[in-house]
mmCIF file of C-alpha atoms in Angstrom:
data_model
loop_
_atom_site.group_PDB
_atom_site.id
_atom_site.type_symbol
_atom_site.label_atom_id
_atom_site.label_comp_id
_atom_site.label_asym_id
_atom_site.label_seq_id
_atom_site.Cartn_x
_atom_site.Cartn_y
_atom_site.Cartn_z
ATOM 1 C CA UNK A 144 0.000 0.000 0.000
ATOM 2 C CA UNK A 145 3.091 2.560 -0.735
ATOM 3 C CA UNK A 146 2.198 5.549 -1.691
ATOM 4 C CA UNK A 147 -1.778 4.764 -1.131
ATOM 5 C CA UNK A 148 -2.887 4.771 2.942
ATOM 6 C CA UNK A 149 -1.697 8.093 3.670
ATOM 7 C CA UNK A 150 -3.339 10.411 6.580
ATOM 8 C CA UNK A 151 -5.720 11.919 4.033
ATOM 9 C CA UNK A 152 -6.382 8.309 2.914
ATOM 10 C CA UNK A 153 -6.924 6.766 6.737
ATOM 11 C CA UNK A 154 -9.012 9.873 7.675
ATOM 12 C CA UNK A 155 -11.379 9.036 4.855
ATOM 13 C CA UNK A 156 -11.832 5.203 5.655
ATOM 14 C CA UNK A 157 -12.442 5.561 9.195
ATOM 15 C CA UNK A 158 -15.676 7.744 8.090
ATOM 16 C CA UNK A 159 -16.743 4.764 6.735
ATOM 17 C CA UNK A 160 -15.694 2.083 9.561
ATOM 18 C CA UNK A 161 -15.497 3.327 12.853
ATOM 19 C CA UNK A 162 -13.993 -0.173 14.621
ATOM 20 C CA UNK A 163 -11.164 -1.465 11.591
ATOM 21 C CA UNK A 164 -7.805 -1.053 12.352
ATOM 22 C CA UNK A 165 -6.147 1.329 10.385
ATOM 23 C CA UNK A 166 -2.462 0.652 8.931
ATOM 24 C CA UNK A 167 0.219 3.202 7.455
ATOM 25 C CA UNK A 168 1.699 3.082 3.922
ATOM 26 C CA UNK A 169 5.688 0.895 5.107
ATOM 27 C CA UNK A 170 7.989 3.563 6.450
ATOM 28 C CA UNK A 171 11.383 2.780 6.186
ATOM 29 C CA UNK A 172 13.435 2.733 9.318
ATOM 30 C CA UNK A 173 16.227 5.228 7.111
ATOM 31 C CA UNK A 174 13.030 7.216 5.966
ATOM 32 C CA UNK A 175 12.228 7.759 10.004
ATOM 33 C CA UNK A 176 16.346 8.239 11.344
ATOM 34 C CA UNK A 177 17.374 10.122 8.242
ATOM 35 C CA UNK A 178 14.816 11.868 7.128
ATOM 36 C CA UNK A 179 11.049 13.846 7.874
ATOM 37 C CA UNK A 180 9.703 11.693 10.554
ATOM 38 C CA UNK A 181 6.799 14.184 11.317
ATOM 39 C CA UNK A 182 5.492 13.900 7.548
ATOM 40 C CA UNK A 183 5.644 9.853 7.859
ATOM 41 C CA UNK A 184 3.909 9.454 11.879
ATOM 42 C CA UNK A 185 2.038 12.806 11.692
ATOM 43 C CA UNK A 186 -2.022 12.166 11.832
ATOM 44 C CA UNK A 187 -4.897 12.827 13.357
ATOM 45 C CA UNK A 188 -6.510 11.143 16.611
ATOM 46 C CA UNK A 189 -10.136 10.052 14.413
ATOM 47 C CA UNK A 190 -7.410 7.484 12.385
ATOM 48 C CA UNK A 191 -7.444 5.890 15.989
ATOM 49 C CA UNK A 192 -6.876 2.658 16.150
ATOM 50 C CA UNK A 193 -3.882 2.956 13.958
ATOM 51 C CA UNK A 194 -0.444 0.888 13.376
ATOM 52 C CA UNK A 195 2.318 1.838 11.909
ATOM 53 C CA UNK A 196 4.313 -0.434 9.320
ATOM 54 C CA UNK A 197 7.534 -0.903 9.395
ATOM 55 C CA UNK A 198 10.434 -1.821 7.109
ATOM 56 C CA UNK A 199 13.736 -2.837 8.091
ATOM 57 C CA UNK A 200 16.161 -5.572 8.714
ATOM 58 C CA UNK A 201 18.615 -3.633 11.451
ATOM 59 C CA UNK A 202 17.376 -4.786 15.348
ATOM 60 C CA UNK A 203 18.547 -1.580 16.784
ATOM 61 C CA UNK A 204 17.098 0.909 13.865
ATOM 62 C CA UNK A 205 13.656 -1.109 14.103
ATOM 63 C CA UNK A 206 13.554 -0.558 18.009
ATOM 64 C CA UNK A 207 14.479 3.228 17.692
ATOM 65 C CA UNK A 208 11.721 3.899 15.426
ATOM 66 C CA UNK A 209 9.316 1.573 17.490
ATOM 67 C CA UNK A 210 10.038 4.300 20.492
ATOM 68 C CA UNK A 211 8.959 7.242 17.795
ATOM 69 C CA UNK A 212 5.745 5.201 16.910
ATOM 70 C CA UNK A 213 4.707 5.204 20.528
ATOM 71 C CA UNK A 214 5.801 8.962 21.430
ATOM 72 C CA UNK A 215 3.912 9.654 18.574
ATOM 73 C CA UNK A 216 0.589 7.851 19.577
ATOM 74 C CA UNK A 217 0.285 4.851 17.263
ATOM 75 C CA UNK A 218 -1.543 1.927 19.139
ATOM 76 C CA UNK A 219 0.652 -1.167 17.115
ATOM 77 C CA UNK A 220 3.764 -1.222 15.312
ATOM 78 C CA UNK A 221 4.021 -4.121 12.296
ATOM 79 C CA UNK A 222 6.833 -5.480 10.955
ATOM 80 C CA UNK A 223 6.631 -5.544 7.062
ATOM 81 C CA UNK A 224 8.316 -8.985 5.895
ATOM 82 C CA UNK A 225 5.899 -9.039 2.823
ATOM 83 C CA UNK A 226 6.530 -6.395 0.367
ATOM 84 C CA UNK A 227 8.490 -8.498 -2.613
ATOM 85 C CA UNK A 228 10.134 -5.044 -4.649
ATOM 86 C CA UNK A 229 13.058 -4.778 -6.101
ATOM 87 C CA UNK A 230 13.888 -2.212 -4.083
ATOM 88 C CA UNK A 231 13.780 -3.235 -0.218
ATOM 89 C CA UNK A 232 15.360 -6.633 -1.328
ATOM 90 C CA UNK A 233 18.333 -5.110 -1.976
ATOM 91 C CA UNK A 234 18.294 -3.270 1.764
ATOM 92 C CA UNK A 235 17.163 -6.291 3.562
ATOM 93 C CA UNK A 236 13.720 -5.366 3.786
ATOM 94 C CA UNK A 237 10.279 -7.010 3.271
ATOM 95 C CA UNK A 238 10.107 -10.731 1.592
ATOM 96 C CA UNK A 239 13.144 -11.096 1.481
ATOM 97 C CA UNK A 240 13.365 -11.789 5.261
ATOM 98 C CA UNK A 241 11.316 -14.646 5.049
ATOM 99 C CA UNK A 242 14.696 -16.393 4.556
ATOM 100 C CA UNK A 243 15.846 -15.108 7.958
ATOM 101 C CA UNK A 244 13.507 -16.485 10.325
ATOM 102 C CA UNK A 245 16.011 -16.065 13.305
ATOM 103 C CA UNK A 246 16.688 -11.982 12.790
ATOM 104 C CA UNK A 247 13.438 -11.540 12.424
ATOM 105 C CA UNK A 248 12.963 -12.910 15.968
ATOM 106 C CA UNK A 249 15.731 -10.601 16.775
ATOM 107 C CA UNK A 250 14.188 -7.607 15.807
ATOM 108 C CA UNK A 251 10.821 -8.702 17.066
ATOM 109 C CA UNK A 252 11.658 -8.986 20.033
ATOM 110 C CA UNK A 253 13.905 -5.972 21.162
ATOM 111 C CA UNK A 254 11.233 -4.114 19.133
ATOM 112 C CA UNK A 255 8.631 -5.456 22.055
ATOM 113 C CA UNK A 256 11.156 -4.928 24.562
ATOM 114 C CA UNK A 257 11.445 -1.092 23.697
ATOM 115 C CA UNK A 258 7.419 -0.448 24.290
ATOM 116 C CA UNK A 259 4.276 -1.051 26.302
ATOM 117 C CA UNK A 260 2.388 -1.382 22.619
ATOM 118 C CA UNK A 261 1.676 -4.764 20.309
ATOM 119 C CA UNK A 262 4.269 -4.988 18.050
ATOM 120 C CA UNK A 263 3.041 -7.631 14.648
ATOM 121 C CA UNK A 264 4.561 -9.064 12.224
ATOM 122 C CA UNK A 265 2.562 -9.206 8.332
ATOM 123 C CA UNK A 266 5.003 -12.066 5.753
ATOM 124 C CA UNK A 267 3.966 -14.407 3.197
ATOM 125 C CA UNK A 268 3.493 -18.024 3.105
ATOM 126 C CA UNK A 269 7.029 -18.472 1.355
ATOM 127 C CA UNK A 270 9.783 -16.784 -0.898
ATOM 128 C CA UNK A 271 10.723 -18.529 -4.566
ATOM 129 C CA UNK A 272 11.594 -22.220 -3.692
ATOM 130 C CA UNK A 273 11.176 -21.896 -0.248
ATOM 131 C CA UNK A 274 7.632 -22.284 -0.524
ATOM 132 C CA UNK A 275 6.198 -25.719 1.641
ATOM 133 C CA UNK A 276 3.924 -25.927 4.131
ATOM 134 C CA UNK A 277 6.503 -27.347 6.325
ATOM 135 C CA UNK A 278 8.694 -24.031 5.843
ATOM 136 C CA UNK A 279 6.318 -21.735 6.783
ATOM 137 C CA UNK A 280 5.455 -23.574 9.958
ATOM 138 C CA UNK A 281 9.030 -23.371 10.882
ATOM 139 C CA UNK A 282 9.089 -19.526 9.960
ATOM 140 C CA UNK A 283 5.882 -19.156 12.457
ATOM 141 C CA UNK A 284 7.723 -21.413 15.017
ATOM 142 C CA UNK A 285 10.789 -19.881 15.309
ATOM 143 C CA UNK A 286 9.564 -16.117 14.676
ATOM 144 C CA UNK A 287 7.084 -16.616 17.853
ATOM 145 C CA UNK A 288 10.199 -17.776 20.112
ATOM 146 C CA UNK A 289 10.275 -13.720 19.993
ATOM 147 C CA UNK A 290 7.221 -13.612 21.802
ATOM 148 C CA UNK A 291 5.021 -12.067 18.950
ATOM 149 C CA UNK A 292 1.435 -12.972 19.264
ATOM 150 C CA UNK A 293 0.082 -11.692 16.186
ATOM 151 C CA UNK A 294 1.212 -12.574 12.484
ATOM 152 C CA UNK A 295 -0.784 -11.734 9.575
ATOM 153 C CA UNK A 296 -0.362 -13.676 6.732
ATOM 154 C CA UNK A 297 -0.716 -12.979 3.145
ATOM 155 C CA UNK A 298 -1.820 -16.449 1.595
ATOM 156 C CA UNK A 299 0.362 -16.165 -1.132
ATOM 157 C CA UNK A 300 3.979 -16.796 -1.739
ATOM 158 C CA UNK A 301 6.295 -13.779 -2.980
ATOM 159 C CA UNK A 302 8.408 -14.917 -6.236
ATOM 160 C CA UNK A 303 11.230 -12.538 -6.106
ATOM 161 C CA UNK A 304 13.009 -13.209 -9.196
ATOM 162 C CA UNK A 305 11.240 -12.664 -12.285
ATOM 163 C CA UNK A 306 7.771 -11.350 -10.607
ATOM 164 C CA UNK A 307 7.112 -7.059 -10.564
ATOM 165 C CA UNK A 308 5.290 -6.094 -7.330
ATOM 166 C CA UNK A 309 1.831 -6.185 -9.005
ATOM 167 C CA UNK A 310 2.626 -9.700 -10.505
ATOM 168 C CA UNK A 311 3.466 -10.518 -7.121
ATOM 169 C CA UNK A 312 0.048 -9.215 -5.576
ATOM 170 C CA UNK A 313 -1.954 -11.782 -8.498
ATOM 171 C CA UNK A 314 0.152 -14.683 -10.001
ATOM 172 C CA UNK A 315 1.201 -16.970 -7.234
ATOM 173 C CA UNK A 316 -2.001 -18.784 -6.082
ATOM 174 C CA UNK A 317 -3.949 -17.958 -2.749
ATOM 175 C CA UNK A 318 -3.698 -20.991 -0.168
ATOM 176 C CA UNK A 319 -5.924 -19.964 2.243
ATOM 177 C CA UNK A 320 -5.819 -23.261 4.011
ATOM 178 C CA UNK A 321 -2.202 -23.566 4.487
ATOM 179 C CA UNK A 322 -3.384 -19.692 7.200
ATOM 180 C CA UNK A 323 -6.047 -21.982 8.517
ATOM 181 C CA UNK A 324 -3.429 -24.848 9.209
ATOM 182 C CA UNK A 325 -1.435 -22.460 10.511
ATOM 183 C CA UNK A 326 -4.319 -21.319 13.224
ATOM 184 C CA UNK A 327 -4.550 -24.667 14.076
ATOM 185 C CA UNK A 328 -1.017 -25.493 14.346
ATOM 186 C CA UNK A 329 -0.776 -22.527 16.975
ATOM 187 C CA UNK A 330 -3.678 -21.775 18.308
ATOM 188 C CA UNK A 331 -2.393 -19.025 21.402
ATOM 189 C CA UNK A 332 -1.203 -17.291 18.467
ATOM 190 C CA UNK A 333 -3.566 -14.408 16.529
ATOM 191 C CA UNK A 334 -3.568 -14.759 12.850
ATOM 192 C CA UNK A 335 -5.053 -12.844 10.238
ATOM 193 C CA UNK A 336 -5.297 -13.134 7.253
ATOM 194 C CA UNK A 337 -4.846 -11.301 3.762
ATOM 195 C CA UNK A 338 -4.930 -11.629 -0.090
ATOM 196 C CA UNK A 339 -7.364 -11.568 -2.212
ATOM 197 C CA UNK A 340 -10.325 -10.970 -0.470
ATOM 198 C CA UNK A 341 -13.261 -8.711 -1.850
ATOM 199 C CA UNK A 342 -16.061 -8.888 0.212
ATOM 200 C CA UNK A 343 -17.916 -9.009 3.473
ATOM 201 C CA UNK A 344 -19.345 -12.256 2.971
ATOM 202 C CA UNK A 345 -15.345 -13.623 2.197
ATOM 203 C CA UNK A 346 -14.775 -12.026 5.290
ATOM 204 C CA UNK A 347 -17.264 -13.993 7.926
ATOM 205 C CA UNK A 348 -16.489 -17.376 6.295
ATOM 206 C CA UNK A 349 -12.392 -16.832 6.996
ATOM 207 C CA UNK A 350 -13.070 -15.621 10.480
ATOM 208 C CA UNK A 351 -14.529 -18.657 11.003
ATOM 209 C CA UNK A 352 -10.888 -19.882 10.560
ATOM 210 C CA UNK A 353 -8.827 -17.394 11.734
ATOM 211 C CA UNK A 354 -8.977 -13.794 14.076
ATOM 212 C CA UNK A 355 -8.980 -11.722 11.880
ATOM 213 C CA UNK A 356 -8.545 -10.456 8.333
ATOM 214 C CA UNK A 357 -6.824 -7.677 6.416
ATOM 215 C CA UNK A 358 -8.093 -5.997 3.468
ATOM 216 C CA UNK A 359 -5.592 -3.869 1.386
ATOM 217 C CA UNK A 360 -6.356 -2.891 -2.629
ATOM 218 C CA UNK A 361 -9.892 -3.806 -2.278
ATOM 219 C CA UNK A 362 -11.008 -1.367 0.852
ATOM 220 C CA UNK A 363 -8.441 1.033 -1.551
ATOM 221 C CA UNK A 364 -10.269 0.707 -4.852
ATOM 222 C CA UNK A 365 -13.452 0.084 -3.362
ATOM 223 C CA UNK A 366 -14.030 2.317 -0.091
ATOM 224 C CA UNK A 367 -17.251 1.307 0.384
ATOM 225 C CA UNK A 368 -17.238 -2.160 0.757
ATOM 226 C CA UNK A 369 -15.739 -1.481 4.038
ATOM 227 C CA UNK A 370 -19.267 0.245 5.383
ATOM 228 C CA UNK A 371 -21.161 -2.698 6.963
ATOM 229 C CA UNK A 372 -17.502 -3.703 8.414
ATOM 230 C CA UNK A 373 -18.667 -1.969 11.942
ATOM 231 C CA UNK A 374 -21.699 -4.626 12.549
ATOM 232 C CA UNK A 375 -19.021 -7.461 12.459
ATOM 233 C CA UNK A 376 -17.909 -5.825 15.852
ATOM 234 C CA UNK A 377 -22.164 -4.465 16.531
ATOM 235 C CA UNK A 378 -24.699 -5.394 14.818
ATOM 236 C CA UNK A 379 -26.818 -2.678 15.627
ATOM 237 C CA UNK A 380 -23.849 -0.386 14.128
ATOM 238 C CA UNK A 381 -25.796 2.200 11.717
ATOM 239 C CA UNK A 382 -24.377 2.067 7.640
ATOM 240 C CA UNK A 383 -23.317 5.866 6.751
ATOM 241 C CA UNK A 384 -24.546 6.270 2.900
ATOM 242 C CA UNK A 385 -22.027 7.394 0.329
ATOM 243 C CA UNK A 386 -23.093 10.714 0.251
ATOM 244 C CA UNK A 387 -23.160 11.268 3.993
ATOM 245 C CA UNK A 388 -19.190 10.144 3.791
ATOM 246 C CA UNK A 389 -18.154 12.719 1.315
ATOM 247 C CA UNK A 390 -20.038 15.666 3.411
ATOM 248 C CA UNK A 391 -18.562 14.402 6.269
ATOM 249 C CA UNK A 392 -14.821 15.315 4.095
ATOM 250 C CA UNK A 393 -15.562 18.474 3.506
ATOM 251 C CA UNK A 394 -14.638 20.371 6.749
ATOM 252 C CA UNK A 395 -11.575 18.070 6.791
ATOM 253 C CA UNK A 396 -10.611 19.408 3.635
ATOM 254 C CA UNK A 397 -11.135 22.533 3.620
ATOM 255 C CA UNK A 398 -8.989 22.556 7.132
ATOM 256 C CA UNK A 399 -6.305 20.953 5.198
ATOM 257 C CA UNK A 400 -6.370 23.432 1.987
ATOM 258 C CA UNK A 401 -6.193 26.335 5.060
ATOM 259 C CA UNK A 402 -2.736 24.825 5.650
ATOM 260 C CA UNK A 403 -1.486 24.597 2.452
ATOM 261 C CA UNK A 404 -2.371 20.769 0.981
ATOM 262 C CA UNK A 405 -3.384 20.175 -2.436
ATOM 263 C CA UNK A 406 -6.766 19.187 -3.341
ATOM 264 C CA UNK A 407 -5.425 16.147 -5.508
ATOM 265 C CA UNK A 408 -3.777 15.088 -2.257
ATOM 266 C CA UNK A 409 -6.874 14.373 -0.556
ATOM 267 C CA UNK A 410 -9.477 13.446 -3.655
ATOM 268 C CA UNK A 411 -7.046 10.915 -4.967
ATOM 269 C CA UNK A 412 -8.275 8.526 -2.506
ATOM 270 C CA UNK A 413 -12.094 8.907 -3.125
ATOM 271 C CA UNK A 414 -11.902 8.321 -6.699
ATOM 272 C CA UNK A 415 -13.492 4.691 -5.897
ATOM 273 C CA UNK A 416 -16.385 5.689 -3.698
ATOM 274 C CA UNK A 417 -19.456 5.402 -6.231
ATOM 275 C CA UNK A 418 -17.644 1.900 -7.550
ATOM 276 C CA UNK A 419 -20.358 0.251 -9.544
ATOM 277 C CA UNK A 420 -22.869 3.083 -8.940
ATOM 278 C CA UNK A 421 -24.489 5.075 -11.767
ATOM 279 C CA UNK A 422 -22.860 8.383 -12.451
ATOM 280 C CA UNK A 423 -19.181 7.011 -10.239
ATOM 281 C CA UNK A 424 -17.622 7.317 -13.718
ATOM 282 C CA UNK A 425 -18.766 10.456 -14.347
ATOM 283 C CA UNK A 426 -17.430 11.477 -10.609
ATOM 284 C CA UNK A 427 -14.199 10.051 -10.960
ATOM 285 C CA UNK A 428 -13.381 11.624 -14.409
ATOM 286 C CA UNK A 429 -14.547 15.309 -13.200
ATOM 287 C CA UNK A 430 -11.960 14.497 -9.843
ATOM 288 C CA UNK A 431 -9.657 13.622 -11.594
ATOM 289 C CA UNK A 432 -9.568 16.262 -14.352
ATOM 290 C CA UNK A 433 -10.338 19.141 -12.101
ATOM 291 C CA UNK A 434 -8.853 18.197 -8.535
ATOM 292 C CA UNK A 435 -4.836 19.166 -9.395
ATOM 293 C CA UNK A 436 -5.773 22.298 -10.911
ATOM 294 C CA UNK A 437 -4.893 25.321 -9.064
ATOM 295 C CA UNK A 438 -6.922 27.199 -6.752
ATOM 296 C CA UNK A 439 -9.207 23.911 -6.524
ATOM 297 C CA UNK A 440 -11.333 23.872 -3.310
ATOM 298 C CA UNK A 441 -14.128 21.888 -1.724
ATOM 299 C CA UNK A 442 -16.266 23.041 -4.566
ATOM 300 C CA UNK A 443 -14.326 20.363 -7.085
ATOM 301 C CA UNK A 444 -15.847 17.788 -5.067
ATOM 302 C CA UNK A 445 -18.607 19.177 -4.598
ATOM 303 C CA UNK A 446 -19.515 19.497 -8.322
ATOM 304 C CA UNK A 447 -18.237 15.932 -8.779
ATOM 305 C CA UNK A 448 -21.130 14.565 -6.090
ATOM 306 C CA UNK A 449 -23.528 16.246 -8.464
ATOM 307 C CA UNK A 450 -22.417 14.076 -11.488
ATOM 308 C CA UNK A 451 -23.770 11.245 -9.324
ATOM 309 C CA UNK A 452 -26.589 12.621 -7.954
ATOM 310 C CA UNK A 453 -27.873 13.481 -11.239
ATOM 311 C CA UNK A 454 -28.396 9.843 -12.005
#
């Protein structure tokens, strides 16, 4: 989710679920010692409950910038040994680490000795030919030795050579049961699970499996799917309509052009709101035409809601 659950992003999903855990875009550990840590932890207290991802390989870095996630408010820290890019492999981050059960231990667990908040970890069911069953039960052993409770698992593997990102988020096949075996397997443990998954309905037959699940491009490309998420925790919860959501933006946004941000910034992450509804093309192509020119305001959206309530 790089570059996609920003502040503006999180602020806009927890109008629609009030009870889902919200998690960052990874941050770096180099990104957070070397560079603008308030523009990567800054946000607001409605994101609450919020974690914040981490990538790294270095014990020490990971625990510094565990102590900045708590004196900044976050209520988890994850460990990111999923993403499969080019990029972190070649600094020791992400997938990659799958390889190196016993440092990830290592880092787990001074990261947990450093704070009084969870600290996760999120991986894959394997890495190129280190992709059995049997391996990623020995991955979950010896990575819980750190005294992590909670692992999120993406049920797929990550092919690392030959395989973008994006082929890596579709091509290698979903094993859901090998999470489920998993649960089983280690049942003190927490595990959630991730890939793949679209719907509410997908959601309520996993948790019959496992404690909990993670949506990523889905709840990103789709918003609203996530609206009926709140009566999985209640199920009196009330179900905010679309339009009630965007109206509920505008005073955020127009605080946020008063400080300088860019309407773009914010609208980007709307764009999927009216998925599948009459007039959400028409919404999405006046956004995204009008949003990033300057002097745009609230009134952009605002004019873009009409193409949909016109239908």
């Amino acid at each position: 989710m790089m570059e996609w659950t920003d502040r503006h992003c999180r602020y806009f999903h927890r109008l629609i679920s009030q009870n889902a855990v919200l998690y960052t875009e990874m941050v770096t550990t180099g990104a957070l010692i070397h560079g603008d840590r308030e523009r990567f932890l800054q946000h607001s207290q409605p994101e609450h409950p919020l974690a914040l991802q981490l990538g790294g390989s270095n014990p020490d870095d990971l625990t510094t910038c565990t102590r900045m996630a708590e004196d900044f408010g976050y209520d988890e820290v994850n460990l990111n040994v999923g993403c499969p890019s080019d990029r972190v492999q070649n600094n020791m981050i992400g997938a990659c680490l799958m390889a190196h059960p016993g440092l990830v231990g290592e880092c787990l667990e001074k990261m947990q000795a450093a704070v009084d908040i969870p600290v996760t970890v999120k991986h894959r069911l394997g890495i190129d030919d280190m992709d059995s069953y049997e391996e990623l039960h020995q991955f979950v052993s010896i990575v819980r030795e750190s005294g992590c409770k909670t692992f999120i698992i993406h049920a797929r593997k990550a092919i690392l050579q030959g395989l973008s990102p994006k082929e890596n988020r579709d091509i290698p096949p979903l094993k859901y049961d090998w999470v489920y075996q998993i649960k089983q397997a280690f049942p003190e443990l927490e595990i959630l699970i991730n890939g793949g998954i679209k719907t509410l309905d997908e959601t309520k037959t996993h948790l019959q499996h496992v404690d909990g699940v993670m949506i990523g491009r889905e709840a990103y490309h789709n918003p609203y799917m996530m609206a009926e998420v709140d009566r999985l925790y209640n199920p009196d919860a009330g179900v905010k309509t679309r339009l009630q959501i965007i109206e509920q933006m505008y005073p955020y946004i127009e605080e946020q052009l008063s400080q300088g941000c860019h309407l773009g910034h914010i609208t980007r992450h709307l764009l999927g709101l009216f998925h599948g509804q009459p007039g959400g093309r028409q919404f999405r192509r006046y956004l995204s035409e009008n949003a990033h020119k300057a002097g745009a305001d609230v009134e952009v959206l605002k004019q873009a809601v009409a193409r949909v309530a016109a239908f």
